[in-house]
Coordinates of C-alpha atoms and ligand atoms in Angstrom, one line a residue:
M1 CA -1.2 -36.5 -49.8
T2 CA 0.3 -33.0 -50.3
K3 CA 4.0 -32.6 -49.3
V4 CA 4.8 -29.7 -46.9
I5 CA 8.5 -29.2 -46.4
F6 CA 9.6 -28.0 -42.9
F7 CA 12.9 -26.4 -42.2
S8 CA 13.9 -24.6 -39.0
D9 CA 16.7 -22.7 -40.6
F10 CA 16.3 -20.6 -43.8
S11 CA 19.7 -21.8 -45.1
A12 CA 17.8 -25.1 -46.0
F13 CA 15.5 -23.2 -48.4
P14 CA 17.5 -24.0 -51.7
K15 CA 17.5 -27.7 -50.8
A16 CA 13.7 -27.5 -49.9
L17 CA 13.0 -26.1 -53.4
T18 CA 14.5 -29.2 -55.0
F19 CA 11.4 -31.1 -53.8
F20 CA 9.2 -29.1 -56.3
P21 CA 9.4 -28.7 -60.1
F22 CA 10.9 -25.2 -59.5
E23 CA 12.3 -25.1 -63.1
K24 CA 8.7 -24.4 -64.2
F25 CA 9.2 -20.8 -63.1
T26 CA 12.1 -20.4 -65.6
G27 CA 11.5 -17.6 -68.1
K28 CA 8.3 -16.5 -66.3
K29 CA 7.4 -13.1 -64.9
V30 CA 6.8 -14.1 -61.2
P31 CA 5.0 -11.8 -58.7
V32 CA 6.5 -12.5 -55.2
K33 CA 3.3 -11.8 -53.2
L34 CA 4.0 -10.6 -49.6
H35 CA 3.1 -8.0 -47.0
M36 CA 5.9 -5.4 -46.7
G37 CA 4.8 -4.2 -43.3
E38 CA 2.8 -1.5 -41.6
K39 CA 4.2 1.6 -40.0
N40 CA 5.3 0.9 -36.4
N41 CA 4.8 -2.9 -36.7
P42 CA 8.2 -4.6 -36.4
Y43 CA 7.1 -8.2 -37.2
F44 CA 6.9 -8.2 -41.0
I45 CA 9.0 -10.5 -43.1
K46 CA 12.6 -9.3 -43.3
P47 CA 14.1 -8.0 -46.6
E48 CA 17.1 -10.4 -46.2
T49 CA 14.7 -13.4 -46.3
V50 CA 13.0 -12.0 -49.4
R51 CA 16.3 -11.2 -51.1
D52 CA 17.3 -14.9 -50.7
V53 CA 14.0 -16.0 -52.3
V54 CA 14.5 -13.5 -55.2
T55 CA 18.1 -14.6 -55.7
E56 CA 16.9 -18.2 -56.2
L57 CA 14.3 -17.1 -58.7
L58 CA 16.9 -15.1 -60.6
K59 CA 19.2 -18.1 -60.6
I60 CA 16.7 -20.1 -62.6
H61 CA 16.2 -17.1 -65.0
S62 CA 12.7 -16.1 -64.0
H63 CA 11.7 -12.5 -63.7
P64 CA 10.5 -11.8 -60.2
F65 CA 9.0 -8.7 -58.7
L66 CA 7.7 -8.0 -55.2
H67 CA 4.0 -7.5 -55.2
D68 CA 1.2 -6.3 -52.9
T69 CA -2.0 -4.3 -53.0
T70 CA -3.2 -1.0 -51.5
V71 CA -5.4 -1.1 -48.4
A72 CA -8.9 0.2 -47.7
Y73 CA -8.1 2.5 -44.9
H74 CA -6.2 5.8 -45.0
G75 CA -2.6 5.6 -43.8
S76 CA 0.7 4.6 -45.1
R77 CA -0.5 2.0 -47.7
Y78 CA -3.7 3.6 -49.1
T79 CA -2.1 4.6 -52.5
P80 CA 0.6 2.8 -54.5
T81 CA 3.0 5.8 -54.0
E82 CA 2.5 5.7 -50.2
Y83 CA 3.0 2.0 -50.1
Q84 CA 6.2 2.2 -52.2
M85 CA 7.6 4.8 -49.8
L86 CA 6.9 2.6 -46.8
A87 CA 8.3 -0.5 -48.6
K88 CA 11.5 1.5 -49.2
E89 CA 11.6 2.5 -45.5
H90 CA 11.4 -1.2 -44.6
G91 CA 14.3 -2.1 -47.0
F92 CA 12.3 -3.4 -50.0
T93 CA 14.1 -1.6 -52.8
K94 CA 15.5 -2.9 -56.1
K95 CA 19.0 -2.2 -54.9
N96 CA 18.5 -4.2 -51.7
I97 CA 16.3 -7.1 -53.0
G98 CA 17.4 -7.4 -56.7
C99 CA 14.0 -6.8 -58.3
D100 CA 11.2 -4.2 -58.7
V101 CA 8.4 -3.6 -56.3
I102 CA 4.9 -3.3 -57.8
I103 CA 1.9 -2.2 -55.8
D104 CA -1.5 -2.8 -57.4
D105 CA -4.6 -0.5 -56.9
T106 CA -6.6 -2.0 -59.8
G107 CA -8.2 -5.4 -60.3
V108 CA -9.8 -7.9 -62.6
P109 CA -13.3 -9.2 -61.7
T110 CA -13.3 -12.9 -61.0
T111 CA -16.3 -14.9 -59.9
I112 CA -16.1 -17.6 -57.3
E113 CA -19.1 -19.4 -55.7
G114 CA -21.5 -16.7 -57.0
R115 CA -19.6 -13.6 -55.8
T116 CA -17.2 -11.4 -57.7
Y117 CA -13.7 -10.5 -56.3
D118 CA -11.4 -7.9 -58.1
V119 CA -8.1 -9.8 -58.2
A120 CA -5.0 -7.5 -58.3
T121 CA -4.1 -6.9 -61.9
H122 CA -0.6 -8.3 -61.7
L123 CA -1.7 -11.4 -59.9
S124 CA -4.5 -11.9 -62.4
N125 CA -2.1 -11.6 -65.3
A126 CA 0.5 -14.0 -63.8
S127 CA 0.7 -17.7 -64.6
H128 CA 3.3 -18.4 -61.9
I129 CA 3.4 -16.8 -58.4
F130 CA 5.7 -17.2 -55.4
T131 CA 4.1 -16.5 -52.1
I132 CA 5.9 -15.4 -48.9
T133 CA 3.7 -15.3 -45.8
H134 CA 4.5 -14.2 -42.3
V135 CA 2.2 -16.3 -40.1
K136 CA 0.7 -14.5 -37.1
G137 CA -2.5 -14.0 -35.2
H138 CA -5.4 -11.9 -36.5
I139 CA -8.2 -10.1 -34.6
Q140 CA -10.9 -11.0 -37.1
T141 CA -9.8 -14.4 -38.4
G142 CA -7.8 -15.8 -35.5
M143 CA -4.7 -16.4 -37.7
G144 CA -3.3 -14.9 -40.9
G145 CA -1.5 -17.3 -43.2
A146 CA -1.3 -18.0 -46.9
I147 CA -5.1 -18.0 -47.4
K148 CA -5.3 -14.6 -45.9
N149 CA -2.3 -13.3 -47.8
Y150 CA -4.5 -13.7 -50.9
G151 CA -8.0 -13.5 -49.5
M152 CA -7.5 -10.0 -48.3
G153 CA -4.0 -9.1 -49.6
G154 CA -4.5 -10.2 -53.2
V155 CA -7.6 -8.1 -54.0
T156 CA -8.4 -4.4 -54.5
K157 CA -9.5 -2.1 -51.7
E158 CA -13.1 -2.1 -53.1
T159 CA -13.2 -5.9 -52.7
K160 CA -11.6 -5.7 -49.3
I161 CA -14.5 -3.4 -48.2
R162 CA -17.1 -5.6 -49.8
I163 CA -15.7 -8.6 -47.9
H164 CA -15.9 -6.8 -44.6
D165 CA -19.3 -5.4 -45.2
S166 CA -20.8 -8.8 -46.0
S167 CA -19.6 -10.2 -42.7
Y168 CA -21.3 -7.7 -40.3
P169 CA -24.2 -9.1 -38.3
V170 CA -27.8 -8.5 -39.1
Y171 CA -30.2 -8.5 -36.1
H172 CA -33.7 -10.1 -36.2
K173 CA -35.5 -8.6 -33.2
D174 CA -38.5 -11.0 -33.3
A175 CA -36.3 -14.1 -32.7
C176 CA -34.1 -12.5 -29.9
T177 CA -34.6 -13.8 -26.4
Y178 CA -32.1 -11.3 -24.9
C179 CA -30.0 -14.2 -23.5
G180 CA -26.9 -12.1 -23.8
V181 CA -24.6 -14.8 -25.3
C182 CA -23.7 -12.7 -28.3
A183 CA -22.4 -9.9 -26.1
E184 CA -20.4 -12.4 -24.0
V185 CA -18.5 -13.8 -27.0
C186 CA -17.9 -10.5 -28.9
P187 CA -14.1 -9.9 -28.7
F188 CA -14.6 -6.2 -29.4
D189 CA -17.2 -5.2 -26.9
A190 CA -19.5 -4.1 -29.8
L191 CA -22.7 -5.6 -28.2
K192 CA -24.7 -4.8 -25.1
V193 CA -27.8 -6.8 -24.1
T194 CA -30.2 -6.0 -21.3
D195 CA -33.6 -7.6 -20.4
D196 CA -35.3 -5.9 -23.4
L197 CA -32.6 -4.2 -25.4
W198 CA -30.0 -5.4 -27.9
V199 CA -27.5 -2.6 -28.7
Y200 CA -24.9 -2.8 -31.5
D201 CA -22.0 -0.5 -31.9
E202 CA -21.1 -0.7 -35.6
K203 CA -17.9 1.4 -35.0
K204 CA -16.5 -1.3 -32.7
C205 CA -17.6 -4.3 -34.8
F206 CA -14.9 -6.0 -36.9
G207 CA -17.3 -8.4 -38.6
C208 CA -15.7 -11.5 -37.1
G209 CA -19.0 -13.4 -37.0
A210 CA -18.5 -14.8 -33.4
C211 CA -21.9 -13.5 -32.3
V212 CA -23.7 -15.0 -35.3
D213 CA -22.1 -18.4 -34.6
A214 CA -23.0 -18.2 -30.9
C215 CA -26.7 -17.2 -31.2
S216 CA -28.8 -20.4 -30.9
F217 CA -32.1 -18.6 -31.8
Q218 CA -31.4 -17.5 -35.4
A219 CA -31.7 -13.9 -34.2
L220 CA -28.4 -13.0 -35.9
S221 CA -27.3 -13.6 -39.5
F222 CA -24.9 -12.3 -42.0
D223 CA -24.5 -12.4 -45.7
A224 CA -21.4 -14.6 -45.3
D225 CA -18.8 -15.6 -42.8
L226 CA -15.6 -13.5 -43.2
Q227 CA -13.4 -16.6 -43.2
Y228 CA -15.6 -18.1 -46.0
L229 CA -15.2 -15.0 -48.1
L230 CA -11.5 -15.0 -47.5
A231 CA -11.2 -18.5 -48.8
C232 CA -13.3 -17.7 -51.9
S233 CA -11.3 -14.5 -52.5
A234 CA -8.0 -16.5 -52.2
K235 CA -9.4 -19.0 -54.7
A236 CA -10.2 -16.1 -57.1
C237 CA -6.5 -15.1 -57.0
L238 CA -5.0 -18.5 -57.3
Q239 CA -7.1 -20.8 -59.4
G240 CA -5.4 -22.1 -62.6
K241 CA -2.0 -20.8 -61.6
T242 CA 1.3 -22.5 -60.6
V243 CA 2.0 -21.2 -57.1
L244 CA 4.6 -22.0 -54.4
Y245 CA 4.0 -20.9 -50.8
L246 CA 6.7 -20.1 -48.1
N247 CA 5.3 -19.6 -44.6
E248 CA 7.5 -18.1 -42.0
L249 CA 6.7 -19.1 -38.4
K250 CA 8.8 -16.5 -36.6
R251 CA 7.9 -13.4 -34.6
I252 CA 4.4 -14.8 -34.2
A253 CA 2.5 -11.9 -32.7
K254 CA -1.1 -11.7 -31.4
G255 CA -2.1 -9.3 -34.3
C256 CA -1.7 -8.9 -38.0
D257 CA 1.2 -7.3 -39.9
C258 CA -1.4 -4.6 -40.9
D259 CA -1.9 -3.6 -37.3
P260 CA 0.4 -0.8 -35.9
N261 CA -0.4 -2.3 -32.4
A262 CA 0.0 -6.0 -33.2
G263 CA 0.6 -6.8 -29.5
P264 CA 3.1 -9.2 -28.0
I265 CA 4.8 -12.3 -29.4
I266 CA 2.6 -15.2 -28.4
C267 CA 4.6 -18.2 -29.6
P268 CA 8.3 -19.0 -29.9
D269 CA 10.0 -19.1 -33.3
I270 CA 9.4 -22.4 -35.2
G271 CA 10.9 -22.1 -38.7
Y272 CA 9.8 -22.2 -42.3
L273 CA 7.4 -24.3 -44.4
L274 CA 7.3 -24.7 -48.2
S275 CA 4.4 -26.2 -50.2
D276 CA 2.5 -26.0 -53.4
D277 CA -0.8 -26.1 -51.5
P278 CA -2.1 -23.0 -49.6
V279 CA -4.5 -25.1 -47.5
A280 CA -2.0 -27.7 -46.5
I281 CA 0.7 -25.1 -45.6
D282 CA -1.7 -23.1 -43.4
K283 CA -3.0 -26.3 -41.7
A284 CA 0.6 -27.5 -41.1
S285 CA 1.5 -24.0 -39.8
L286 CA -1.5 -24.0 -37.4
D287 CA -0.7 -27.6 -36.2
L288 CA 3.0 -26.6 -35.5
V289 CA 1.9 -23.5 -33.6
N290 CA -0.6 -25.6 -31.6
K291 CA 2.1 -28.1 -30.8
V292 CA 4.2 -25.4 -29.2
K293 CA 1.3 -23.3 -27.7
K294 CA -2.0 -25.1 -27.7
N295 CA -4.9 -23.1 -29.3
I296 CA -2.9 -19.9 -28.8
F297 CA -4.6 -18.1 -31.7
L298 CA -8.1 -19.0 -30.4
K299 CA -7.1 -18.0 -26.9
V300 CA -5.7 -14.6 -27.7
N301 CA -8.1 -13.5 -30.5
K302 CA -11.2 -15.6 -29.5
I303 CA -11.7 -16.5 -33.1
N304 CA -11.3 -20.1 -34.4
P305 CA -8.7 -19.9 -37.3
M306 CA -9.5 -23.4 -38.5
K307 CA -12.6 -22.1 -40.2
Q308 CA -10.7 -20.5 -43.1
I309 CA -8.8 -23.8 -43.7
T310 CA -12.0 -25.8 -43.6
Y311 CA -13.9 -23.4 -46.0
A312 CA -10.9 -23.3 -48.3
E313 CA -10.8 -27.1 -48.5
Q314 CA -14.6 -27.2 -49.1
I315 CA -14.4 -24.9 -52.1
G316 CA -11.5 -26.8 -53.6
L317 CA -8.7 -24.4 -53.0
G318 CA -6.5 -27.2 -51.7
S319 CA -6.2 -30.1 -49.2
S320 CA -5.7 -29.9 -45.5
K321 CA -4.0 -33.3 -45.6
Y322 CA -0.2 -33.1 -45.7
E323 CA 2.9 -35.0 -45.1
L324 CA 5.6 -33.1 -43.2
V325 CA 9.1 -33.7 -44.6
K326 CA 11.8 -32.3 -42.3
I327 CA 15.1 -31.1 -43.8
D328 CA 18.2 -29.6 -42.3
Ligands
LIG1 S1 -27.4 -14.5 -28.6 FE1 -29.1 -14.2 -30.1 S2 -31.0 -14.4 -28.8 FE2 -29.3 -14.1 -27.4 S3 -29.2 -11.9 -27.1 FE3 -27.8 -12.3 -28.8 S4 -29.1 -12.0 -30.6 FE4 -30.5 -12.2 -28.9
LIG2 S1 -19.3 -9.6 -35.7 FE1 -17.7 -9.9 -34.1 S2 -17.1 -7.8 -33.6 FE2 -19.1 -7.7 -34.7 S3 -20.6 -7.7 -33.0 FE3 -20.4 -9.8 -33.8 S4 -18.8 -10.7 -32.4 FE4 -18.7 -8.5 -32.1

């Protein structure tokens, strides 16, 4: 059973590290994969927390650098230069953190379960990676944790677009009974159904797949479920590497760190988790959130976040079974 270490106060982080063979990172170039925040979204992981992680990595003589990728939409993180400027605004500088910040815009094709994902060059080249993930809700996947940090955040903008495009619904008119169930479950009001019309607004659709899951008449299909593609993409980033995962369960908002309008905080602060398994740490994070606010991600985003964890386990990314070890 995979160990997941829980600590409510970050001061216990150095002690938590002693549960893992951390010395394996000695002498290695170590990307510290994280999201450094979107403009006008205050919930991202704080530079002070990241600095403490980097300090521990420097103590064991590894060579850390902060790492993330450019995004597929125009804004403040579309190019490496734009993202570097925003990272600086948010306090992620060499002076403040103690290491360089590298933003990738290129990738290395990696095939998982028959599909190719372009893994960010510096992740692809790394043998050892440290992950810092701010756990929060997500409008398309219910929740964003370690799996999503890689599944979407670890790949190039071209792969991000491909993943989204593959998860849009395809309509099969002959099978449709115009029951209207798909329109009822769509969280984004992208569907309208009348007695003899099915109308789809592609501009409003986020490719979440809720309508495909809800249709009992096989009138809707897609190439693949977004949460399945996320799990596969994360595996492309992580397979064959030595990786540690730190999940922060604080400032847990309705929406993602990418969203300038991430909405309200939906769950009280819980603490931190550390693990060497991305599936176990996301499952433990979800369980802890559910303990405090039952099914809150499902309630506010209308998407079941458990799917990404189940898919990830099915394709061999990790195990959802864990033992929670509490330390103070
Ligand atoms: S749920 Fe399926 S059968 Fe019902 S209206 Fe939507 S597409 Fe048609
Ligand atoms: S994929 Fe999601 S957003 Fe798009 S139409 Fe279906 S339910 Fe609505």
